[in-house]
PDB file of C-alpha atoms and ligand atoms in Angstrom:
ATOM      1  CA  UNK J  28     106.287 217.856  -8.204  1.00  0.00           C
ATOM      2  CA  UNK J  29     107.238 218.728 -11.773  1.00  0.00           C
ATOM      3  CA  UNK J  30     107.466 222.434 -12.572  1.00  0.00           C
ATOM      4  CA  UNK J  31     106.105 223.315 -16.014  1.00  0.00           C
ATOM      5  CA  UNK J  32     108.499 226.262 -16.230  1.00  0.00           C
ATOM      6  CA  UNK J  33     111.230 223.722 -17.020  1.00  0.00           C
ATOM      7  CA  UNK J  34     109.954 222.785 -20.464  1.00  0.00           C
ATOM      8  CA  UNK J  35     111.833 223.474 -23.666  1.00  0.00           C
ATOM      9  CA  UNK J  36     109.695 226.059 -25.514  1.00  0.00           C
ATOM     10  CA  UNK J  37     110.560 225.024 -29.081  1.00  0.00           C
ATOM     11  CA  UNK J  38     109.783 221.370 -28.534  1.00  0.00           C
ATOM     12  CA  UNK J  39     106.649 222.213 -26.586  1.00  0.00           C
ATOM     13  CA  UNK J  40     105.512 224.519 -29.398  1.00  0.00           C
ATOM     14  CA  UNK J  41     105.997 221.690 -31.920  1.00  0.00           C
ATOM     15  CA  UNK J  42     104.015 219.282 -29.756  1.00  0.00           C
ATOM     16  CA  UNK J  43     101.251 221.818 -29.241  1.00  0.00           C
ATOM     17  CA  UNK J  44     100.933 222.216 -32.972  1.00  0.00           C
ATOM     18  CA  UNK J  45     100.717 218.449 -33.475  1.00  0.00           C
ATOM     19  CA  UNK J  46      98.130 218.273 -30.691  1.00  0.00           C
ATOM     20  CA  UNK J  47      96.076 221.155 -32.119  1.00  0.00           C
ATOM     21  CA  UNK J  48      95.976 219.430 -35.496  1.00  0.00           C
ATOM     22  CA  UNK J  49      95.281 216.029 -33.929  1.00  0.00           C
ATOM     23  CA  UNK J  50      98.579 214.787 -35.274  1.00  0.00           C
ATOM     24  CA  UNK J  51     100.307 213.542 -32.148  1.00  0.00           C
ATOM     25  CA  UNK J  52     102.420 210.459 -32.902  1.00  0.00           C
ATOM     26  CA  UNK J  53     101.909 207.131 -31.059  1.00  0.00           C
ATOM     27  CA  UNK J  54     105.475 207.198 -29.901  1.00  0.00           C
ATOM     28  CA  UNK J  55     108.256 209.674 -29.513  1.00  0.00           C
ATOM     29  CA  UNK J  56     111.928 209.555 -28.766  1.00  0.00           C
ATOM     30  CA  UNK J  57     112.907 212.660 -26.819  1.00  0.00           C
ATOM     31  CA  UNK J  58     116.661 213.148 -26.954  1.00  0.00           C
ATOM     32  CA  UNK J  59     117.922 215.637 -24.407  1.00  0.00           C
ATOM     33  CA  UNK J  60     121.507 215.803 -23.139  1.00  0.00           C
ATOM     34  CA  UNK J  61     120.256 217.340 -19.883  1.00  0.00           C
ATOM     35  CA  UNK J  62     117.333 214.856 -19.546  1.00  0.00           C
ATOM     36  CA  UNK J  63     115.304 217.193 -17.330  1.00  0.00           C
ATOM     37  CA  UNK J  64     113.732 219.446 -19.962  1.00  0.00           C
ATOM     38  CA  UNK J  65     112.586 216.462 -22.010  1.00  0.00           C
ATOM     39  CA  UNK J  66     110.980 214.822 -18.984  1.00  0.00           C
ATOM     40  CA  UNK J  67     109.232 218.047 -18.011  1.00  0.00           C
ATOM     41  CA  UNK J  68     108.056 218.531 -21.594  1.00  0.00           C
ATOM     42  CA  UNK J  69     106.628 214.987 -21.616  1.00  0.00           C
ATOM     43  CA  UNK J  70     104.599 215.813 -18.500  1.00  0.00           C
ATOM     44  CA  UNK J  71     103.627 219.133 -20.046  1.00  0.00           C
ATOM     45  CA  UNK J  72     102.182 217.241 -23.018  1.00  0.00           C
ATOM     46  CA  UNK J  73     100.123 214.996 -20.734  1.00  0.00           C
ATOM     47  CA  UNK J  74      98.856 218.146 -18.983  1.00  0.00           C
ATOM     48  CA  UNK J  75      98.028 219.789 -22.315  1.00  0.00           C
ATOM     49  CA  UNK J  76      95.951 216.743 -23.214  1.00  0.00           C
ATOM     50  CA  UNK J  77      94.130 216.488 -19.887  1.00  0.00           C
ATOM     51  CA  UNK J  78      93.919 220.082 -18.650  1.00  0.00           C
ATOM     52  CA  UNK J  79      90.439 221.380 -17.874  1.00  0.00           C
ATOM     53  CA  UNK J  80      91.550 224.997 -17.418  1.00  0.00           C
ATOM     54  CA  UNK J  81      91.254 227.858 -19.845  1.00  0.00           C
ATOM     55  CA  UNK J  82      94.934 228.354 -20.653  1.00  0.00           C
ATOM     56  CA  UNK J  83      95.931 224.791 -21.387  1.00  0.00           C
ATOM     57  CA  UNK J  84      97.985 223.544 -19.725  1.00  0.00           C
ATOM     58  CA  UNK J  85      97.521 225.730 -16.646  1.00  0.00           C
ATOM     59  CA  UNK J  86      99.377 223.389 -14.297  1.00  0.00           C
ATOM     60  CA  UNK J  87      96.852 224.185 -11.581  1.00  0.00           C
ATOM     61  CA  UNK J  88      93.633 222.279 -12.322  1.00  0.00           C
ATOM     62  CA  UNK J  89      93.006 218.920 -10.653  1.00  0.00           C
ATOM     63  CA  UNK J  90      94.197 216.919 -13.682  1.00  0.00           C
ATOM     64  CA  UNK J  91      97.386 218.942 -14.087  1.00  0.00           C
ATOM     65  CA  UNK J  92      98.135 218.681 -10.372  1.00  0.00           C
ATOM     66  CA  UNK J  93      97.645 214.916 -10.433  1.00  0.00           C
ATOM     67  CA  UNK J  94      99.896 214.556 -13.458  1.00  0.00           C
ATOM     68  CA  UNK J  95     102.638 216.838 -12.156  1.00  0.00           C
ATOM     69  CA  UNK J  96     102.719 215.093  -8.793  1.00  0.00           C
ATOM     70  CA  UNK J  97     102.905 211.673 -10.487  1.00  0.00           C
ATOM     71  CA  UNK J  98      99.464 210.578  -9.318  1.00  0.00           C
ATOM     72  CA  UNK J  99      97.379 210.539 -12.477  1.00  0.00           C
ATOM     73  CA  UNK J 100      96.123 207.007 -13.224  1.00  0.00           C
ATOM     74  CA  UNK J 101      96.579 207.435 -16.991  1.00  0.00           C
ATOM     75  CA  UNK J 102     100.106 208.838 -16.911  1.00  0.00           C
ATOM     76  CA  UNK J 103     102.770 206.255 -16.127  1.00  0.00           C
ATOM     77  CA  UNK J 104     106.498 206.658 -15.712  1.00  0.00           C
ATOM     78  CA  UNK J 105     108.874 203.717 -15.999  1.00  0.00           C
ATOM     79  CA  UNK J 106     112.340 204.495 -14.758  1.00  0.00           C
ATOM     80  CA  UNK J 107     115.443 202.443 -13.892  1.00  0.00           C
ATOM     81  CA  UNK J 108     115.394 203.908 -10.357  1.00  0.00           C
ATOM     82  CA  UNK J 109     119.103 203.512  -9.891  1.00  0.00           C
ATOM     83  CA  UNK J 110     119.400 200.173 -11.665  1.00  0.00           C
ATOM     84  CA  UNK J 111     121.854 199.667 -14.520  1.00  0.00           C
ATOM     85  CA  UNK J 112     119.247 198.330 -16.930  1.00  0.00           C
ATOM     86  CA  UNK J 113     115.548 198.523 -17.707  1.00  0.00           C
ATOM     87  CA  UNK J 114     114.492 194.917 -18.084  1.00  0.00           C
ATOM     88  CA  UNK J 115     111.436 193.161 -19.316  1.00  0.00           C
ATOM     89  CA  UNK J 116     109.987 193.038 -15.802  1.00  0.00           C
ATOM     90  CA  UNK J 117     109.882 196.825 -15.676  1.00  0.00           C
ATOM     91  CA  UNK J 118     108.239 197.071 -19.075  1.00  0.00           C
ATOM     92  CA  UNK J 119     105.635 194.364 -18.561  1.00  0.00           C
ATOM     93  CA  UNK J 120     103.277 196.475 -16.416  1.00  0.00           C
ATOM     94  CA  UNK J 121     102.793 198.802 -19.391  1.00  0.00           C
ATOM     95  CA  UNK J 122     101.402 195.971 -21.493  1.00  0.00           C
ATOM     96  CA  UNK J 123      99.109 194.885 -18.680  1.00  0.00           C
ATOM     97  CA  UNK J 124      98.035 198.486 -18.247  1.00  0.00           C
ATOM     98  CA  UNK J 125      97.264 198.775 -21.937  1.00  0.00           C
ATOM     99  CA  UNK J 126      94.753 195.946 -21.760  1.00  0.00           C
ATOM    100  CA  UNK J 127      92.617 198.092 -19.447  1.00  0.00           C
ATOM    101  CA  UNK J 128      90.763 201.234 -20.494  1.00  0.00           C
ATOM    102  CA  UNK J 129      92.056 204.598 -19.407  1.00  0.00           C
ATOM    103  CA  UNK J 130      90.713 205.495 -15.980  1.00  0.00           C
ATOM    104  CA  UNK J 131      90.076 209.193 -16.332  1.00  0.00           C
ATOM    105  CA  UNK J 132      90.846 210.306 -19.870  1.00  0.00           C
ATOM    106  CA  UNK J 133      90.678 209.058 -23.425  1.00  0.00           C
ATOM    107  CA  UNK J 134      94.370 208.493 -23.923  1.00  0.00           C
ATOM    108  CA  UNK J 135      97.195 207.212 -21.805  1.00  0.00           C
ATOM    109  CA  UNK J 136     100.743 208.479 -21.572  1.00  0.00           C
ATOM    110  CA  UNK J 137     103.667 206.129 -20.944  1.00  0.00           C
ATOM    111  CA  UNK J 138     107.028 207.692 -20.234  1.00  0.00           C
ATOM    112  CA  UNK J 139     110.174 205.579 -20.249  1.00  0.00           C
ATOM    113  CA  UNK J 140     113.065 207.353 -18.583  1.00  0.00           C
ATOM    114  CA  UNK J 141     116.686 206.495 -19.480  1.00  0.00           C
ATOM    115  CA  UNK J 142     115.459 204.475 -22.451  1.00  0.00           C
ATOM    116  CA  UNK J 143     119.086 203.786 -23.407  1.00  0.00           C
ATOM    117  CA  UNK J 144     119.068 201.333 -20.486  1.00  0.00           C
ATOM    118  CA  UNK J 145     116.377 199.138 -22.029  1.00  0.00           C
ATOM    119  CA  UNK J 146     117.654 195.582 -22.480  1.00  0.00           C
ATOM    120  CA  UNK J 147     117.136 194.050 -25.921  1.00  0.00           C
ATOM    121  CA  UNK J 148     114.290 191.777 -24.689  1.00  0.00           C
ATOM    122  CA  UNK J 149     112.597 194.742 -23.006  1.00  0.00           C
ATOM    123  CA  UNK J 150     112.978 196.877 -26.137  1.00  0.00           C
ATOM    124  CA  UNK J 151     111.579 194.067 -28.270  1.00  0.00           C
ATOM    125  CA  UNK J 152     108.619 193.703 -25.961  1.00  0.00           C
ATOM    126  CA  UNK J 153     107.909 197.389 -26.544  1.00  0.00           C
ATOM    127  CA  UNK J 154     107.979 197.277 -30.326  1.00  0.00           C
ATOM    128  CA  UNK J 155     104.326 196.592 -30.982  1.00  0.00           C
ATOM    129  CA  UNK J 156     103.356 199.157 -28.379  1.00  0.00           C
ATOM    130  CA  UNK J 157     105.434 201.721 -30.260  1.00  0.00           C
ATOM    131  CA  UNK J 158     104.199 200.679 -33.648  1.00  0.00           C
ATOM    132  CA  UNK J 159     100.501 200.095 -33.378  1.00  0.00           C
ATOM    133  CA  UNK J 160      99.073 200.291 -29.902  1.00  0.00           C
ATOM    134  CA  UNK J 161      95.833 198.399 -29.336  1.00  0.00           C
ATOM    135  CA  UNK J 162      94.490 201.326 -27.298  1.00  0.00           C
ATOM    136  CA  UNK J 163      95.007 205.097 -27.440  1.00  0.00           C
ATOM    137  CA  UNK J 164      98.387 205.709 -25.890  1.00  0.00           C
ATOM    138  CA  UNK J 165     101.287 208.041 -26.428  1.00  0.00           C
ATOM    139  CA  UNK J 166     104.596 206.456 -25.455  1.00  0.00           C
ATOM    140  CA  UNK J 167     107.553 208.744 -24.941  1.00  0.00           C
ATOM    141  CA  UNK J 168     111.044 207.323 -24.643  1.00  0.00           C
ATOM    142  CA  UNK J 169     113.433 209.694 -22.921  1.00  0.00           C
ATOM    143  CA  UNK J 170     117.148 209.466 -23.470  1.00  0.00           C
ATOM    144  CA  UNK J 171     120.318 211.503 -23.269  1.00  0.00           C
ATOM    145  CA  UNK J 172     121.882 209.659 -26.205  1.00  0.00           C
ATOM    146  CA  UNK J 173     119.976 208.410 -29.232  1.00  0.00           C
ATOM    147  CA  UNK J 174     122.968 206.347 -30.417  1.00  0.00           C
ATOM    148  CA  UNK J 175     122.354 203.934 -27.571  1.00  0.00           C
ATOM    149  CA  UNK J 176     118.772 203.257 -28.645  1.00  0.00           C
ATOM    150  CA  UNK J 177     118.205 200.123 -30.738  1.00  0.00           C
ATOM    151  CA  UNK J 178     117.570 200.990 -34.401  1.00  0.00           C
ATOM    152  CA  UNK J 179     114.356 198.932 -34.346  1.00  0.00           C
ATOM    153  CA  UNK J 180     113.077 201.184 -31.561  1.00  0.00           C
ATOM    154  CA  UNK J 181     114.379 204.372 -33.112  1.00  0.00           C
ATOM    155  CA  UNK J 182     112.741 203.704 -36.448  1.00  0.00           C
ATOM    156  CA  UNK J 183     109.320 203.298 -34.803  1.00  0.00           C
ATOM    157  CA  UNK J 184     109.407 206.557 -32.904  1.00  0.00           C
ATOM    158  CA  UNK J 185     109.223 210.177 -33.901  1.00  0.00           C
ATOM    159  CA  UNK J 186     112.427 211.905 -32.936  1.00  0.00           C
ATOM    160  CA  UNK J 187     112.398 215.164 -31.020  1.00  0.00           C
ATOM    161  CA  UNK J 188     115.819 216.596 -30.234  1.00  0.00           C
ATOM    162  CA  UNK J 189     116.063 218.983 -27.321  1.00  0.00           C
ATOM    163  CA  UNK J 190     118.553 221.776 -27.115  1.00  0.00           C
ATOM    164  CA  UNK J 191     119.213 221.653 -30.859  1.00  0.00           C
ATOM    165  CA  UNK J 192     117.851 225.150 -31.238  1.00  0.00           C
ATOM    166  CA  UNK J 193     118.806 226.454 -27.811  1.00  0.00           C
ATOM    167  CA  UNK J 194     121.251 228.739 -29.601  1.00  0.00           C
ATOM    168  CA  UNK J 195     118.378 229.972 -31.786  1.00  0.00           C
ATOM    169  CA  UNK J 196     118.912 233.702 -31.516  1.00  0.00           C
ATOM    170  CA  UNK J 197     115.209 234.597 -31.703  1.00  0.00           C
ATOM    171  CA  UNK J 198     114.318 232.273 -28.841  1.00  0.00           C
ATOM    172  CA  UNK J 199     117.147 233.411 -26.639  1.00  0.00           C
ATOM    173  CA  UNK J 200     116.360 237.046 -27.412  1.00  0.00           C
ATOM    174  CA  UNK J 201     112.726 236.522 -26.389  1.00  0.00           C
ATOM    175  CA  UNK J 202     113.722 234.738 -23.196  1.00  0.00           C
ATOM    176  CA  UNK J 203     116.194 237.488 -22.429  1.00  0.00           C
ATOM    177  CA  UNK J 204     113.397 240.019 -22.969  1.00  0.00           C
ATOM    178  CA  UNK J 205     111.285 238.476 -20.230  1.00  0.00           C
ATOM    179  CA  UNK J 206     109.091 235.923 -21.986  1.00  0.00           C
ATOM    180  CA  UNK J 207     109.056 232.728 -19.899  1.00  0.00           C
ATOM    181  CA  UNK J 208     109.555 229.298 -21.560  1.00  0.00           C
ATOM    182  CA  UNK J 209     105.900 228.452 -20.814  1.00  0.00           C
ATOM    183  CA  UNK J 210     104.734 231.698 -22.436  1.00  0.00           C
ATOM    184  CA  UNK J 211     106.948 231.060 -25.436  1.00  0.00           C
ATOM    185  CA  UNK J 212     105.358 227.623 -25.849  1.00  0.00           C
ATOM    186  CA  UNK J 213     101.910 229.168 -25.573  1.00  0.00           C
ATOM    187  CA  UNK J 214     102.729 231.672 -28.314  1.00  0.00           C
ATOM    188  CA  UNK J 215     103.553 228.783 -30.685  1.00  0.00           C
ATOM    189  CA  UNK J 216     103.744 229.352 -34.411  1.00  0.00           C
ATOM    190  CA  UNK J 217     104.211 233.051 -35.251  1.00  0.00           C
ATOM    191  CA  UNK J 218     104.407 233.427 -39.045  1.00  0.00           C
ATOM    192  CA  UNK J 219     101.139 235.390 -39.432  1.00  0.00           C
ATOM    193  CA  UNK J 220     101.647 237.246 -36.198  1.00  0.00           C
ATOM    194  CA  UNK J 221     105.190 238.318 -37.138  1.00  0.00           C
ATOM    195  CA  UNK J 222     103.940 239.652 -40.446  1.00  0.00           C
ATOM    196  CA  UNK J 223     101.217 241.760 -38.793  1.00  0.00           C
ATOM    197  CA  UNK J 224     103.725 243.041 -36.243  1.00  0.00           C
ATOM    198  CA  UNK J 225     106.023 244.086 -39.093  1.00  0.00           C
ATOM    199  CA  UNK J 226     103.213 245.872 -40.991  1.00  0.00           C
ATOM    200  CA  UNK J 227     102.006 247.580 -37.866  1.00  0.00           C
ATOM    201  CA  UNK J 228     105.467 248.779 -36.885  1.00  0.00           C
ATOM    202  CA  UNK J 229     106.259 250.064 -40.359  1.00  0.00           C
ATOM    203  CA  UNK J 230     102.922 251.847 -40.704  1.00  0.00           C
ATOM    204  CA  UNK J 231     103.151 253.496 -37.305  1.00  0.00           C
ATOM    205  CA  UNK J 232     106.644 254.687 -38.060  1.00  0.00           C
ATOM    206  CA  UNK J 233     105.546 256.070 -41.432  1.00  0.00           C
ATOM    207  CA  UNK J 234     102.587 257.819 -39.766  1.00  0.00           C
ATOM    208  CA  UNK J 235     100.354 255.799 -42.067  1.00  0.00           C
ATOM    209  CA  UNK J 236      96.717 255.792 -40.928  1.00  0.00           C
ATOM    210  CA  UNK J 237      96.377 252.180 -42.083  1.00  0.00           C
ATOM    211  CA  UNK J 238      98.131 251.352 -38.829  1.00  0.00           C
ATOM    212  CA  UNK J 239      94.811 251.785 -36.990  1.00  0.00           C
ATOM    213  CA  UNK J 240      93.267 248.998 -39.040  1.00  0.00           C
ATOM    214  CA  UNK J 241      96.389 246.887 -38.642  1.00  0.00           C
ATOM    215  CA  UNK J 242      96.215 247.485 -34.882  1.00  0.00           C
ATOM    216  CA  UNK J 243      92.783 245.889 -34.924  1.00  0.00           C
ATOM    217  CA  UNK J 244      94.013 242.880 -36.934  1.00  0.00           C
ATOM    218  CA  UNK J 245      97.079 242.486 -34.774  1.00  0.00           C
ATOM    219  CA  UNK J 246      95.028 242.569 -31.571  1.00  0.00           C
ATOM    220  CA  UNK J 247      92.737 239.886 -33.005  1.00  0.00           C
ATOM    221  CA  UNK J 248      95.784 237.626 -33.395  1.00  0.00           C
ATOM    222  CA  UNK J 249      96.779 238.227 -29.769  1.00  0.00           C
ATOM    223  CA  UNK J 250      93.963 236.913 -27.547  1.00  0.00           C
ATOM    224  CA  UNK J 251      96.146 235.780 -24.643  1.00  0.00           C
ATOM    225  CA  UNK J 252      98.434 237.602 -22.288  1.00  0.00           C
ATOM    226  CA  UNK J 253     101.446 235.591 -23.489  1.00  0.00           C
ATOM    227  CA  UNK J 254     100.884 236.544 -27.146  1.00  0.00           C
ATOM    228  CA  UNK J 255     100.302 240.201 -26.209  1.00  0.00           C
ATOM    229  CA  UNK J 256     103.559 240.154 -24.298  1.00  0.00           C
ATOM    230  CA  UNK J 257     105.259 238.614 -27.343  1.00  0.00           C
ATOM    231  CA  UNK J 258     103.862 241.388 -29.583  1.00  0.00           C
ATOM    232  CA  UNK J 259     105.101 244.140 -27.279  1.00  0.00           C
ATOM    233  CA  UNK J 260     108.553 242.548 -27.000  1.00  0.00           C
ATOM    234  CA  UNK J 261     108.854 242.234 -30.789  1.00  0.00           C
ATOM    235  CA  UNK J 262     107.793 245.860 -31.264  1.00  0.00           C
ATOM    236  CA  UNK J 263     110.316 246.954 -28.684  1.00  0.00           C
ATOM    237  CA  UNK J 264     113.125 244.986 -30.362  1.00  0.00           C
ATOM    238  CA  UNK J 265     112.235 246.533 -33.723  1.00  0.00           C
ATOM    239  CA  UNK J 266     112.196 250.045 -32.290  1.00  0.00           C
ATOM    240  CA  UNK J 267     115.500 249.482 -30.493  1.00  0.00           C
ATOM    241  CA  UNK J 268     117.077 248.291 -33.740  1.00  0.00           C
ATOM    242  CA  UNK J 269     115.579 251.357 -35.468  1.00  0.00           C
ATOM    243  CA  UNK J 270     117.352 253.708 -33.067  1.00  0.00           C
ATOM    244  CA  UNK J 271     120.580 252.904 -34.873  1.00  0.00           C
ATOM    245  CA  UNK J 272     119.314 254.477 -38.093  1.00  0.00           C
ATOM    246  CA  UNK J 273     119.615 258.265 -37.888  1.00  0.00           C
ATOM    247  CA  UNK J 274     116.760 258.955 -40.331  1.00  0.00           C
ATOM    248  CA  UNK J 275     114.180 257.230 -38.151  1.00  0.00           C
ATOM    249  CA  UNK J 276     115.810 257.674 -34.764  1.00  0.00           C
ATOM    250  CA  UNK J 277     113.308 260.249 -33.465  1.00  0.00           C
ATOM    251  CA  UNK J 278     110.288 258.245 -34.612  1.00  0.00           C
ATOM    252  CA  UNK J 279     111.639 255.166 -32.879  1.00  0.00           C
ATOM    253  CA  UNK J 280     112.367 257.073 -29.660  1.00  0.00           C
ATOM    254  CA  UNK J 281     108.782 258.247 -29.630  1.00  0.00           C
ATOM    255  CA  UNK J 282     107.554 254.740 -30.349  1.00  0.00           C
ATOM    256  CA  UNK J 283     109.620 253.313 -27.495  1.00  0.00           C
ATOM    257  CA  UNK J 284     108.273 255.963 -25.119  1.00  0.00           C
ATOM    258  CA  UNK J 285     104.748 254.948 -26.120  1.00  0.00           C
ATOM    259  CA  UNK J 286     105.609 251.289 -25.558  1.00  0.00           C
ATOM    260  CA  UNK J 287     106.805 252.049 -22.039  1.00  0.00           C
ATOM    261  CA  UNK J 288     103.385 253.541 -21.259  1.00  0.00           C
ATOM    262  CA  UNK J 289     101.540 250.651 -22.836  1.00  0.00           C
ATOM    263  CA  UNK J 290     103.769 248.056 -21.181  1.00  0.00           C
ATOM    264  CA  UNK J 291     102.679 249.200 -17.723  1.00  0.00           C
ATOM    265  CA  UNK J 292      99.155 247.922 -18.262  1.00  0.00           C
ATOM    266  CA  UNK J 293      98.013 244.350 -18.071  1.00  0.00           C
ATOM    267  CA  UNK J 294      95.549 243.862 -20.871  1.00  0.00           C
ATOM    268  CA  UNK J 295      92.256 242.316 -21.550  1.00  0.00           C
ATOM    269  CA  UNK J 296      91.691 241.534 -25.214  1.00  0.00           C
ATOM    270  CA  UNK J 297      89.685 244.722 -25.727  1.00  0.00           C
ATOM    271  CA  UNK J 298      92.098 247.146 -24.232  1.00  0.00           C
ATOM    272  CA  UNK J 299      95.066 245.531 -25.953  1.00  0.00           C
ATOM    273  CA  UNK J 300      93.436 246.740 -29.173  1.00  0.00           C
ATOM    274  CA  UNK J 301      93.037 250.189 -27.633  1.00  0.00           C
ATOM    275  CA  UNK J 302      96.661 250.199 -26.578  1.00  0.00           C
ATOM    276  CA  UNK J 303      97.792 249.420 -30.122  1.00  0.00           C
ATOM    277  CA  UNK J 304      95.484 252.147 -31.461  1.00  0.00           C
ATOM    278  CA  UNK J 305      96.937 254.561 -28.953  1.00  0.00           C
ATOM    279  CA  UNK J 306     100.444 253.759 -30.163  1.00  0.00           C
ATOM    280  CA  UNK J 307      99.346 254.069 -33.770  1.00  0.00           C
ATOM    281  CA  UNK J 308      97.847 257.508 -33.238  1.00  0.00           C
ATOM    282  CA  UNK J 309     100.616 258.807 -31.040  1.00  0.00           C
ATOM    283  CA  UNK J 310     102.362 260.620 -33.871  1.00  0.00           C
ATOM    284  CA  UNK J 311      99.144 262.456 -34.643  1.00  0.00           C
ATOM    285  CA  UNK J 312      98.918 264.101 -31.246  1.00  0.00           C
TER     286      UNK J 312
HETATM  287 ZN1   ZN N   3      95.186 222.087 -16.035  1.00  0.00          ZN
END
């Protein structure tokens, strides 16, 4: 059983964005020195596509369970299974499979593990699948080393490199602050959110009444528990950084104390707004 907690958040966030904008590529090359995160992220993508739950992918609905246990009819994994090479015989079933319609969903997912082990004939047999599939399919080649992938294959796939941004200080700071990789992926793109968080924080600190309005706007951008958690973590990091500046030290201490109170609650959308209002008005009490 694959555990969705093992995804790489940055790559998953990129894939979610492509999925949300209906811009998923036909074929990907996932390059991951550890191999495991890329494989888990491939399964995560198939779950995202097929999940019937509310927080996609939940990992718990029937489709997700089938995918994660390797039993979904439209999600196929080809792997060398201990062999030195992946030959044409291993690849052929994919082409046969493609001639049929998907069993349960509208798109199939083919995963090829250790793609660097593809023989040249097997890789060549895959080329038209990678380029222009005759049926809706997303093929993901998984490898630990992109240099061992034939250029003809590489040029037909969209490259996604895992671990490239694992030293990204924002990501590691968020993970260290208690956001899980799955939550981080759910949060996704944060440009607008980060801006509202910044306004809100600055207005609260300045005792500006606009912060009540901003609280409302910020809450509207944070409909899920994961995003709310992200907002609270970012506010906390800002306040902690603010403690180092003597002029605003007291205001930040007060803000942090308010955050501790707020952090104890698990929010619905409505009372997340109230919590932000409470924080905004704290200085007025
Ligand atoms: Zn699901």
